[in-house]
Amino acid sequence: IKAIGTSSSASIYWAFMTRRGLQLAAATETAEDMVLVRLACVGRMQTHSEFKELKTAWRSLLQQEQQNVMNFFLADGVSDAACTLMFLPACFSHARENASVGTSAFLQVLVQLIIKVNSARLDYSAHLVHVDKLVQVDLSDFADFTRAANNAYIFQTCVPKCQVQQRPQNEGEIQRFVLNVTEANWSRVSETESDTMRVALGVNDLSRRMLVLQESAAQPQARQIFR
């Protein structure tokens, strides 16, 4: 509060994130560190052990997937186009509480959601003269789906069947979108996981592990110092 009027909103925000990182015994030196702290806040994490769980899940992402998440959560909506994902904390909390989802699977699906939202935003904005730097995306339907999902395979393959729809916008209002999970996903939310689904998940998990190891061995990702 003391910094209001003497510091930029961005510097105040990231200073707060740095303090939260210290409370979680997390590193706060690089852009990657700060995005992990922000994800921990989104996930309502309070302890270092919870943060370690998040960091382990983060390492299961490919480098390009990590970069997609970093670009998304570092954008400020002023100099860079940004999206506010409404109900994302609820999505993350439900994922952590749901044994059929979990943190790793949620992060992998989050990458797909980010790509889908960014693509839809570009499509809707293509014909507009003025494009807002900041938009909101309502994830309430996805939060409910994440809580209800009874099948890891159905959850991890849900994004292609989701739809991003633009809400009516009055003059002066922020541009809003809503993510509709659609009946194609909801109709299968309670479906029992079959042997074929388990095999598909196992193959995908093994493939991802091999790719992550190959990336790590080929060229470690450069650490961008956060400023």
Tab-separated table of C-alpha atoms in Angstrom:
chain	number	residue	atom	x	y	z
A	1	ILE	CA	0.000	0.000	0.000
A	2	LYS	CA	2.878	2.367	0.823
A	3	ALA	CA	4.215	1.943	-2.727
A	4	ILE	CA	0.978	3.116	-4.382
A	5	GLY	CA	1.654	6.409	-6.122
A	6	THR	CA	5.422	5.910	-6.221
A	7	SER	CA	5.710	2.565	-8.030
A	8	SER	CA	4.007	1.042	-11.062
A	9	SER	CA	1.164	-1.417	-10.599
A	10	ALA	CA	3.294	-4.137	-12.193
A	11	SER	CA	6.213	-3.628	-9.804
A	12	ILE	CA	3.842	-3.640	-6.804
A	13	TYR	CA	2.188	-6.841	-8.024
A	14	TRP	CA	5.447	-8.709	-8.604
A	15	ALA	CA	6.861	-7.476	-5.299
A	16	PHE	CA	3.843	-9.098	-3.637
A	17	MET	CA	4.482	-12.298	-5.628
A	18	THR	CA	8.108	-12.254	-4.465
A	19	ARG	CA	6.972	-12.091	-0.835
A	20	ARG	CA	4.562	-14.978	-1.390
A	21	GLY	CA	7.425	-16.928	-2.949
A	22	LEU	CA	9.559	-16.382	0.150
A	23	GLN	CA	6.696	-17.611	2.330
A	24	LEU	CA	6.610	-20.799	0.240
A	25	ALA	CA	10.426	-21.139	0.401
A	26	ALA	CA	10.431	-20.813	-3.395
A	27	ALA	CA	13.078	-19.259	-5.642
A	28	THR	CA	12.118	-15.869	-7.111
A	29	GLU	CA	15.075	-15.028	-9.364
A	30	THR	CA	13.856	-15.975	-12.833
A	31	ALA	CA	10.736	-15.519	-14.928
A	32	GLU	CA	10.053	-19.237	-14.547
A	33	ASP	CA	10.334	-18.939	-10.760
A	34	MET	CA	7.806	-16.110	-10.673
A	35	VAL	CA	5.317	-17.934	-12.885
A	36	LEU	CA	5.528	-20.937	-10.564
A	37	VAL	CA	4.837	-18.671	-7.583
A	38	ARG	CA	1.870	-17.184	-9.411
A	39	LEU	CA	0.559	-20.675	-10.194
A	40	ALA	CA	0.958	-21.566	-6.524
A	41	CYS	CA	-1.184	-18.554	-5.617
A	42	VAL	CA	-3.770	-19.545	-8.221
A	43	GLY	CA	-3.775	-23.049	-6.736
A	44	ARG	CA	-4.237	-21.622	-3.221
A	45	MET	CA	-1.088	-23.359	-1.998
A	46	GLN	CA	0.057	-22.543	1.528
A	47	THR	CA	3.018	-24.821	2.217
A	48	HIS	CA	6.404	-25.642	0.739
A	49	SER	CA	5.367	-29.289	0.262
A	50	GLU	CA	2.447	-28.158	-1.905
A	51	PHE	CA	4.825	-25.973	-3.894
A	52	LYS	CA	7.196	-28.923	-4.406
A	53	GLU	CA	4.249	-30.903	-5.804
A	54	LEU	CA	3.593	-28.065	-8.262
A	55	LYS	CA	7.249	-27.895	-9.297
A	56	THR	CA	7.323	-31.644	-9.953
A	57	ALA	CA	4.222	-31.317	-12.133
A	58	TRP	CA	5.796	-28.351	-13.953
A	59	ARG	CA	8.797	-30.487	-14.889
A	60	SER	CA	6.460	-32.919	-16.654
A	61	LEU	CA	5.716	-30.231	-19.259
A	62	LEU	CA	7.721	-29.906	-22.451
A	63	GLN	CA	9.820	-26.764	-22.809
A	64	GLN	CA	7.457	-25.198	-25.359
A	65	GLU	CA	4.507	-25.932	-23.080
A	66	GLN	CA	6.305	-24.247	-20.186
A	67	GLN	CA	7.025	-21.255	-22.413
A	68	ASN	CA	3.372	-20.999	-23.430
A	69	VAL	CA	2.328	-20.887	-19.775
A	70	MET	CA	5.061	-18.378	-18.928
A	71	ASN	CA	4.077	-16.043	-21.774
A	72	PHE	CA	0.459	-16.214	-20.657
A	73	PHE	CA	1.055	-15.489	-16.969
A	74	LEU	CA	3.724	-12.823	-17.496
A	75	ALA	CA	1.540	-10.736	-19.836
A	76	ASP	CA	0.264	-7.636	-18.026
A	77	GLY	CA	-2.632	-6.508	-20.236
A	78	VAL	CA	-0.975	-3.101	-20.676
A	79	SER	CA	2.060	-3.546	-22.890
A	80	ASP	CA	1.165	-7.141	-23.747
A	81	ALA	CA	-2.194	-8.674	-24.648
A	82	ALA	CA	-3.461	-10.683	-21.687
A	83	CYS	CA	-6.400	-12.815	-20.579
A	84	THR	CA	-7.917	-13.073	-17.131
A	85	LEU	CA	-9.151	-16.617	-16.597
A	86	MET	CA	-12.125	-16.240	-14.284
A	87	PHE	CA	-12.627	-19.189	-11.893
A	88	LEU	CA	-9.118	-20.537	-12.593
A	89	PRO	CA	-8.402	-20.911	-8.833
A	90	ALA	CA	-11.528	-23.064	-8.518
A	91	CYS	CA	-10.415	-25.152	-11.509
A	92	PHE	CA	-6.988	-25.710	-9.951
A	93	SER	CA	-8.384	-26.536	-6.504
A	94	HIS	CA	-10.866	-29.026	-7.942
A	95	ALA	CA	-8.076	-30.631	-9.987
A	96	ARG	CA	-5.893	-31.118	-6.911
A	97	GLU	CA	-8.793	-32.590	-4.940
A	98	ASN	CA	-9.909	-34.921	-7.734
A	99	ALA	CA	-7.931	-38.179	-7.893
A	100	SER	CA	-8.905	-38.561	-11.551
A	101	VAL	CA	-7.207	-35.265	-12.456
A	102	GLY	CA	-4.301	-34.090	-10.284
A	103	THR	CA	-1.807	-31.279	-10.742
A	104	SER	CA	0.254	-32.702	-13.617
A	105	ALA	CA	-2.743	-33.504	-15.799
A	106	PHE	CA	-4.283	-30.125	-14.984
A	107	LEU	CA	-1.168	-28.242	-16.123
A	108	GLN	CA	-1.086	-30.213	-19.369
A	109	VAL	CA	-4.739	-29.399	-20.029
A	110	LEU	CA	-4.135	-25.769	-19.014
A	111	VAL	CA	-1.578	-25.493	-21.830
A	112	GLN	CA	-4.218	-26.679	-24.292
A	113	LEU	CA	-6.737	-24.207	-22.862
A	114	ILE	CA	-4.299	-21.308	-23.213
A	115	ILE	CA	-3.672	-22.174	-26.853
A	116	LYS	CA	-7.410	-22.508	-27.531
A	117	VAL	CA	-8.276	-19.216	-25.799
A	118	ASN	CA	-5.511	-17.306	-27.589
A	119	SER	CA	-6.584	-18.740	-30.941
A	120	ALA	CA	-10.250	-17.834	-30.357
A	121	ARG	CA	-9.298	-14.334	-29.276
A	122	LEU	CA	-7.313	-13.799	-32.475
A	123	ASP	CA	-10.197	-15.130	-34.588
A	124	TYR	CA	-12.761	-12.840	-32.940
A	125	SER	CA	-10.423	-9.828	-33.066
A	126	ALA	CA	-9.442	-10.210	-36.722
A	127	HIS	CA	-12.308	-8.002	-37.960
A	128	LEU	CA	-12.144	-5.392	-35.176
A	129	VAL	CA	-10.609	-1.933	-35.554
A	130	HIS	CA	-9.873	-1.675	-31.823
A	131	VAL	CA	-8.681	-4.729	-29.901
A	132	ASP	CA	-8.630	-4.674	-26.090
A	133	LYS	CA	-5.306	-5.517	-24.477
A	134	LEU	CA	-7.103	-7.331	-21.654
A	135	VAL	CA	-10.001	-9.760	-21.978
A	136	GLN	CA	-11.804	-12.041	-19.548
A	137	VAL	CA	-12.610	-15.711	-20.072
A	138	ASP	CA	-15.255	-17.393	-17.895
A	139	LEU	CA	-14.109	-20.895	-16.884
A	140	SER	CA	-16.998	-21.668	-14.515
A	141	ASP	CA	-18.258	-24.540	-16.688
A	142	PHE	CA	-14.762	-25.995	-16.854
A	143	ALA	CA	-14.398	-25.666	-13.067
A	144	ASP	CA	-17.564	-27.737	-12.603
A	145	PHE	CA	-16.312	-30.286	-15.135
A	146	THR	CA	-12.933	-30.577	-13.389
A	147	ARG	CA	-14.652	-31.292	-10.086
A	148	ALA	CA	-17.028	-33.846	-11.600
A	149	ALA	CA	-14.571	-35.684	-13.884
A	150	ASN	CA	-14.480	-39.371	-13.001
A	151	ASN	CA	-12.168	-40.441	-15.797
A	152	ALA	CA	-8.585	-39.270	-16.381
A	153	TYR	CA	-8.741	-39.963	-20.120
A	154	ILE	CA	-11.966	-37.988	-20.623
A	155	PHE	CA	-10.522	-35.037	-18.704
A	156	GLN	CA	-7.206	-35.007	-20.542
A	157	THR	CA	-8.883	-35.124	-23.955
A	158	CYS	CA	-11.682	-32.625	-23.279
A	159	VAL	CA	-10.217	-29.406	-24.724
A	160	PRO	CA	-10.697	-30.152	-28.462
A	161	LYS	CA	-14.438	-30.587	-27.771
A	162	CYS	CA	-14.697	-27.330	-25.787
A	163	GLN	CA	-15.894	-24.107	-27.411
A	164	VAL	CA	-14.851	-20.510	-26.715
A	165	GLN	CA	-17.777	-18.158	-27.274
A	166	GLN	CA	-17.846	-14.371	-27.189
A	167	ARG	CA	-20.340	-12.686	-24.879
A	168	PRO	CA	-22.255	-9.567	-25.942
A	169	GLN	CA	-20.188	-6.457	-25.185
A	170	ASN	CA	-21.598	-3.030	-24.411
A	171	GLU	CA	-19.612	0.082	-25.175
A	172	GLY	CA	-16.872	0.655	-22.625
A	173	GLU	CA	-17.043	-2.884	-21.212
A	174	ILE	CA	-14.128	-5.290	-21.192
A	175	GLN	CA	-14.246	-7.982	-23.864
A	176	ARG	CA	-15.563	-11.234	-22.406
A	177	PHE	CA	-15.544	-14.846	-23.526
A	178	VAL	CA	-16.910	-18.030	-21.994
A	179	LEU	CA	-15.476	-21.535	-22.280
A	180	ASN	CA	-18.280	-23.993	-22.940
A	181	VAL	CA	-17.271	-27.567	-22.065
A	182	THR	CA	-20.122	-28.787	-24.342
A	183	GLU	CA	-22.393	-31.800	-24.121
A	184	ALA	CA	-19.791	-33.904	-25.955
A	185	ASN	CA	-17.681	-33.788	-22.776
A	186	TRP	CA	-20.408	-33.599	-20.150
A	187	SER	CA	-22.121	-36.701	-21.532
A	188	ARG	CA	-18.984	-38.711	-20.691
A	189	VAL	CA	-18.012	-37.086	-17.371
A	190	SER	CA	-19.031	-40.131	-15.294
A	191	GLU	CA	-17.886	-42.746	-17.785
A	192	THR	CA	-15.831	-45.582	-16.279
A	193	GLU	CA	-12.222	-45.695	-17.411
A	194	SER	CA	-11.709	-48.634	-19.781
A	195	ASP	CA	-8.569	-50.713	-20.318
A	196	THR	CA	-8.108	-49.047	-23.704
A	197	MET	CA	-8.188	-45.615	-22.071
A	198	ARG	CA	-5.639	-46.684	-19.441
A	199	VAL	CA	-3.310	-47.969	-22.144
A	200	ALA	CA	-3.671	-44.727	-24.107
A	201	LEU	CA	-2.855	-42.677	-20.996
A	202	GLY	CA	0.116	-44.904	-20.204
A	203	VAL	CA	1.536	-44.580	-23.706
A	204	ASN	CA	1.064	-40.817	-23.653
A	205	ASP	CA	2.730	-40.534	-20.238
A	206	LEU	CA	5.700	-42.643	-21.333
A	207	SER	CA	6.072	-40.634	-24.538
A	208	ARG	CA	6.034	-37.350	-22.618
A	209	ARG	CA	8.636	-38.601	-20.129
A	210	MET	CA	10.951	-39.605	-22.969
A	211	LEU	CA	10.553	-36.237	-24.711
A	212	VAL	CA	11.227	-34.335	-21.467
A	213	LEU	CA	14.378	-36.392	-20.893
A	214	GLN	CA	15.516	-35.825	-24.478
A	215	GLU	CA	15.020	-32.065	-24.140
A	216	SER	CA	16.932	-31.981	-20.870
A	217	ALA	CA	19.809	-33.975	-22.316
A	218	ALA	CA	19.944	-32.060	-25.609
A	219	GLN	CA	19.933	-28.486	-24.340
A	220	PRO	CA	18.882	-27.244	-20.891
A	221	GLN	CA	16.385	-24.404	-21.102
A	222	ALA	CA	17.944	-20.964	-20.586
A	223	ARG	CA	16.939	-19.290	-17.325
A	224	GLN	CA	15.617	-15.788	-17.943
A	225	ILE	CA	16.362	-13.472	-15.014
A	226	PHE	CA	13.156	-11.768	-13.871
A	227	ARG	CA	13.062	-7.982	-13.824
